[in-house]
Amino acid sequence: MTTVEKLHSILFAETNPVYYDIGARNRIETPWLNLAKQGLVDAYGFEPDPAEYERLRHNPDVTILPYALGNRNGISDFYVTRNSGCSSCLKPNYELLEKYPYTKGSFNLKRKTTVELVTLDSLIDKGKLPPPEFIKIDVQGLE
């Protein structure tokens, strides 16, 4: 039994810990993905960008959900930028970005679309998701 497996059996004897990756673009963070592949954590990713969600959802080791998380349920604008990792429900602040000339081009707007916005509480309260023990958030200013 590995050290990780021993620790897992001590801390989580009944069920696996639950990990949320909020803003899962590219992949679930590597340490958590490795634990999910070993069956030692239940990993959930949230990715509102439809193209990225479609790419990520085929990983059998994690559950990917096509939502942006926020403080209400509904529809939100979603700004897709030249560097897709800079896309957000917040419109790029070009005045502020002028102070960062090396990165401001990454925020050039390609298109504006809409995405489904949900509260985490609503998903948990309706029994659609278990509550998390661990959360990673990278949502371009909506943390």
PDB file of C-alpha atoms in Angstrom:
ATOM      1  CA  MET A   1       0.000   0.000   0.000  1.00  0.00           C
ATOM      2  CA  THR A   2       1.446   3.385  -1.014  1.00  0.00           C
ATOM      3  CA  THR A   3       1.658   6.329   1.377  1.00  0.00           C
ATOM      4  CA  VAL A   4      -1.126   8.107  -0.529  1.00  0.00           C
ATOM      5  CA  GLU A   5      -3.338   5.019  -0.274  1.00  0.00           C
ATOM      6  CA  LYS A   6      -2.646   4.723   3.463  1.00  0.00           C
ATOM      7  CA  LEU A   7      -3.460   8.382   4.045  1.00  0.00           C
ATOM      8  CA  HIS A   8      -6.615   8.041   1.962  1.00  0.00           C
ATOM      9  CA  SER A   9      -7.801   5.029   3.975  1.00  0.00           C
ATOM     10  CA  ILE A  10      -7.235   6.889   7.269  1.00  0.00           C
ATOM     11  CA  LEU A  11      -8.874  10.188   6.275  1.00  0.00           C
ATOM     12  CA  PHE A  12     -11.651   8.930   4.039  1.00  0.00           C
ATOM     13  CA  ALA A  13     -12.578   5.452   5.193  1.00  0.00           C
ATOM     14  CA  GLU A  14     -16.240   5.697   4.133  1.00  0.00           C
ATOM     15  CA  THR A  15     -16.141   7.628   0.848  1.00  0.00           C
ATOM     16  CA  ASN A  16     -13.687   9.326  -1.457  1.00  0.00           C
ATOM     17  CA  PRO A  17     -12.977  13.008  -0.924  1.00  0.00           C
ATOM     18  CA  VAL A  18     -14.630  15.280  -3.479  1.00  0.00           C
ATOM     19  CA  TYR A  19     -12.599  17.776  -5.502  1.00  0.00           C
ATOM     20  CA  TYR A  20     -14.054  20.625  -7.602  1.00  0.00           C
ATOM     21  CA  ASP A  21     -12.001  22.251 -10.350  1.00  0.00           C
ATOM     22  CA  ILE A  22     -13.886  25.460 -11.105  1.00  0.00           C
ATOM     23  CA  GLY A  23     -12.575  26.783 -14.400  1.00  0.00           C
ATOM     24  CA  ALA A  24     -11.286  23.436 -15.656  1.00  0.00           C
ATOM     25  CA  ARG A  25      -9.927  24.676 -18.999  1.00  0.00           C
ATOM     26  CA  ASN A  26      -7.210  22.409 -20.441  1.00  0.00           C
ATOM     27  CA  ARG A  27      -7.498  19.705 -17.765  1.00  0.00           C
ATOM     28  CA  ILE A  28      -8.191  18.917 -14.149  1.00  0.00           C
ATOM     29  CA  GLU A  29      -5.091  19.916 -12.184  1.00  0.00           C
ATOM     30  CA  THR A  30      -2.512  17.115 -12.481  1.00  0.00           C
ATOM     31  CA  PRO A  31      -2.231  15.953  -8.848  1.00  0.00           C
ATOM     32  CA  TRP A  32      -6.015  15.659  -8.602  1.00  0.00           C
ATOM     33  CA  LEU A  33      -6.341  13.993 -11.985  1.00  0.00           C
ATOM     34  CA  ASN A  34      -3.771  11.387 -10.925  1.00  0.00           C
ATOM     35  CA  LEU A  35      -5.726  10.715  -7.724  1.00  0.00           C
ATOM     36  CA  ALA A  36      -8.962  10.417  -9.732  1.00  0.00           C
ATOM     37  CA  LYS A  37      -7.317   7.929 -12.105  1.00  0.00           C
ATOM     38  CA  GLN A  38      -6.364   5.831  -9.064  1.00  0.00           C
ATOM     39  CA  GLY A  39      -9.926   5.996  -7.723  1.00  0.00           C
ATOM     40  CA  LEU A  40      -8.784   7.952  -4.649  1.00  0.00           C
ATOM     41  CA  VAL A  41     -10.816  11.123  -5.249  1.00  0.00           C
ATOM     42  CA  ASP A  42     -14.084  11.989  -6.985  1.00  0.00           C
ATOM     43  CA  ALA A  43     -13.222  14.896  -9.289  1.00  0.00           C
ATOM     44  CA  TYR A  44     -15.675  17.348 -10.841  1.00  0.00           C
ATOM     45  CA  GLY A  45     -14.765  20.082 -13.304  1.00  0.00           C
ATOM     46  CA  PHE A  46     -16.793  23.127 -14.277  1.00  0.00           C
ATOM     47  CA  GLU A  47     -16.167  24.578 -17.737  1.00  0.00           C
ATOM     48  CA  PRO A  48     -18.705  26.916 -19.369  1.00  0.00           C
ATOM     49  CA  ASP A  49     -16.940  27.320 -22.725  1.00  0.00           C
ATOM     50  CA  PRO A  50     -18.903  24.897 -24.967  1.00  0.00           C
ATOM     51  CA  ALA A  51     -15.927  23.876 -27.122  1.00  0.00           C
ATOM     52  CA  GLU A  52     -13.684  23.264 -24.108  1.00  0.00           C
ATOM     53  CA  TYR A  53     -16.444  21.431 -22.242  1.00  0.00           C
ATOM     54  CA  GLU A  54     -16.911  19.145 -25.238  1.00  0.00           C
ATOM     55  CA  ARG A  55     -13.181  18.360 -25.304  1.00  0.00           C
ATOM     56  CA  LEU A  56     -12.939  17.715 -21.551  1.00  0.00           C
ATOM     57  CA  ARG A  57     -16.100  15.703 -21.004  1.00  0.00           C
ATOM     58  CA  HIS A  58     -14.709  12.529 -22.572  1.00  0.00           C
ATOM     59  CA  ASN A  59     -12.273  11.869 -19.711  1.00  0.00           C
ATOM     60  CA  PRO A  60     -13.686   8.821 -17.879  1.00  0.00           C
ATOM     61  CA  ASP A  61     -11.891   9.704 -14.634  1.00  0.00           C
ATOM     62  CA  VAL A  62     -13.695  13.011 -13.976  1.00  0.00           C
ATOM     63  CA  THR A  63     -17.159  14.494 -14.318  1.00  0.00           C
ATOM     64  CA  ILE A  64     -17.219  17.732 -16.312  1.00  0.00           C
ATOM     65  CA  LEU A  65     -20.197  20.079 -16.019  1.00  0.00           C
ATOM     66  CA  PRO A  66     -20.984  22.781 -18.620  1.00  0.00           C
ATOM     67  CA  TYR A  67     -21.697  25.600 -16.180  1.00  0.00           C
ATOM     68  CA  ALA A  68     -20.269  28.880 -15.054  1.00  0.00           C
ATOM     69  CA  LEU A  69     -20.663  29.198 -11.293  1.00  0.00           C
ATOM     70  CA  GLY A  70     -21.937  32.437  -9.846  1.00  0.00           C
ATOM     71  CA  ASN A  71     -24.153  34.105  -7.270  1.00  0.00           C
ATOM     72  CA  ARG A  72     -27.396  33.363  -9.138  1.00  0.00           C
ATOM     73  CA  ASN A  73     -28.989  30.891 -11.517  1.00  0.00           C
ATOM     74  CA  GLY A  74     -29.630  32.103 -15.052  1.00  0.00           C
ATOM     75  CA  ILE A  75     -27.792  33.114 -18.188  1.00  0.00           C
ATOM     76  CA  SER A  76     -24.543  35.100 -18.258  1.00  0.00           C
ATOM     77  CA  ASP A  77     -22.594  36.825 -20.985  1.00  0.00           C
ATOM     78  CA  PHE A  78     -19.360  35.010 -21.778  1.00  0.00           C
ATOM     79  CA  TYR A  79     -16.466  36.815 -23.479  1.00  0.00           C
ATOM     80  CA  VAL A  80     -14.290  34.533 -25.590  1.00  0.00           C
ATOM     81  CA  THR A  81     -10.830  36.050 -25.975  1.00  0.00           C
ATOM     82  CA  ARG A  82      -7.907  35.467 -28.336  1.00  0.00           C
ATOM     83  CA  ASN A  83      -6.144  33.499 -25.603  1.00  0.00           C
ATOM     84  CA  SER A  84      -8.978  31.184 -24.626  1.00  0.00           C
ATOM     85  CA  GLY A  85      -7.557  30.885 -21.111  1.00  0.00           C
ATOM     86  CA  CYS A  86      -8.454  34.554 -20.587  1.00  0.00           C
ATOM     87  CA  SER A  87     -12.132  34.042 -21.498  1.00  0.00           C
ATOM     88  CA  SER A  88     -14.545  35.042 -18.764  1.00  0.00           C
ATOM     89  CA  CYS A  89     -18.031  36.101 -17.769  1.00  0.00           C
ATOM     90  CA  LEU A  90     -16.417  39.491 -17.143  1.00  0.00           C
ATOM     91  CA  LYS A  91     -15.818  41.790 -20.095  1.00  0.00           C
ATOM     92  CA  PRO A  92     -12.087  42.519 -20.484  1.00  0.00           C
ATOM     93  CA  ASN A  93     -11.090  45.808 -18.844  1.00  0.00           C
ATOM     94  CA  TYR A  94      -9.024  47.322 -21.651  1.00  0.00           C
ATOM     95  CA  GLU A  95      -8.183  50.447 -19.653  1.00  0.00           C
ATOM     96  CA  LEU A  96      -6.552  48.312 -16.976  1.00  0.00           C
ATOM     97  CA  LEU A  97      -4.897  46.056 -19.563  1.00  0.00           C
ATOM     98  CA  GLU A  98      -3.075  49.074 -21.045  1.00  0.00           C
ATOM     99  CA  LYS A  99      -0.811  48.812 -17.986  1.00  0.00           C
ATOM    100  CA  TYR A 100       0.229  45.307 -19.098  1.00  0.00           C
ATOM    101  CA  PRO A 101       1.333  45.658 -22.723  1.00  0.00           C
ATOM    102  CA  TYR A 102       2.792  42.147 -22.985  1.00  0.00           C
ATOM    103  CA  THR A 103      -0.468  40.436 -22.094  1.00  0.00           C
ATOM    104  CA  LYS A 104      -3.206  42.777 -23.257  1.00  0.00           C
ATOM    105  CA  GLY A 105      -3.422  41.126 -26.701  1.00  0.00           C
ATOM    106  CA  SER A 106      -4.451  37.881 -25.028  1.00  0.00           C
ATOM    107  CA  PHE A 107      -7.672  39.592 -24.017  1.00  0.00           C
ATOM    108  CA  ASN A 108      -8.696  40.722 -27.511  1.00  0.00           C
ATOM    109  CA  LEU A 109     -12.331  39.793 -27.862  1.00  0.00           C
ATOM    110  CA  LYS A 110     -13.124  37.123 -30.462  1.00  0.00           C
ATOM    111  CA  ARG A 111     -16.826  36.911 -29.691  1.00  0.00           C
ATOM    112  CA  LYS A 112     -19.441  37.324 -27.012  1.00  0.00           C
ATOM    113  CA  THR A 113     -21.827  34.475 -26.276  1.00  0.00           C
ATOM    114  CA  THR A 114     -23.966  33.331 -23.364  1.00  0.00           C
ATOM    115  CA  VAL A 115     -23.538  30.444 -20.924  1.00  0.00           C
ATOM    116  CA  GLU A 116     -25.607  28.846 -18.201  1.00  0.00           C
ATOM    117  CA  LEU A 117     -24.829  30.293 -14.774  1.00  0.00           C
ATOM    118  CA  VAL A 118     -25.650  28.293 -11.627  1.00  0.00           C
ATOM    119  CA  THR A 119     -24.925  28.556  -7.948  1.00  0.00           C
ATOM    120  CA  LEU A 120     -22.938  25.773  -6.374  1.00  0.00           C
ATOM    121  CA  ASP A 121     -25.466  25.651  -3.537  1.00  0.00           C
ATOM    122  CA  SER A 122     -28.302  24.923  -5.980  1.00  0.00           C
ATOM    123  CA  LEU A 123     -26.431  21.940  -7.446  1.00  0.00           C
ATOM    124  CA  ILE A 124     -25.592  20.531  -4.016  1.00  0.00           C
ATOM    125  CA  ASP A 125     -29.029  21.243  -2.501  1.00  0.00           C
ATOM    126  CA  LYS A 126     -30.783  19.463  -5.411  1.00  0.00           C
ATOM    127  CA  GLY A 127     -28.533  16.426  -4.896  1.00  0.00           C
ATOM    128  CA  LYS A 128     -26.841  16.804  -8.278  1.00  0.00           C
ATOM    129  CA  LEU A 129     -23.391  16.993  -6.650  1.00  0.00           C
ATOM    130  CA  PRO A 130     -21.838  15.944  -3.354  1.00  0.00           C
ATOM    131  CA  PRO A 131     -20.333  18.746  -1.263  1.00  0.00           C
ATOM    132  CA  PRO A 132     -16.597  19.213  -1.839  1.00  0.00           C
ATOM    133  CA  GLU A 133     -13.675  18.782   0.522  1.00  0.00           C
ATOM    134  CA  PHE A 134     -11.289  20.552  -1.883  1.00  0.00           C
ATOM    135  CA  ILE A 135     -11.839  23.356  -4.407  1.00  0.00           C
ATOM    136  CA  LYS A 136      -9.585  24.996  -7.008  1.00  0.00           C
ATOM    137  CA  ILE A 137     -10.917  28.212  -8.570  1.00  0.00           C
ATOM    138  CA  ASP A 138      -9.494  29.911 -11.664  1.00  0.00           C
ATOM    139  CA  VAL A 139     -12.252  31.932 -13.279  1.00  0.00           C
ATOM    140  CA  GLN A 140     -10.611  35.104 -14.553  1.00  0.00           C
ATOM    141  CA  GLY A 141     -11.752  37.567 -11.903  1.00  0.00           C
ATOM    142  CA  LEU A 142     -15.001  36.009 -10.684  1.00  0.00           C
ATOM    143  CA  GLU A 143     -13.374  34.195  -7.781  1.00  0.00           C
TER     144      GLU A 143
END
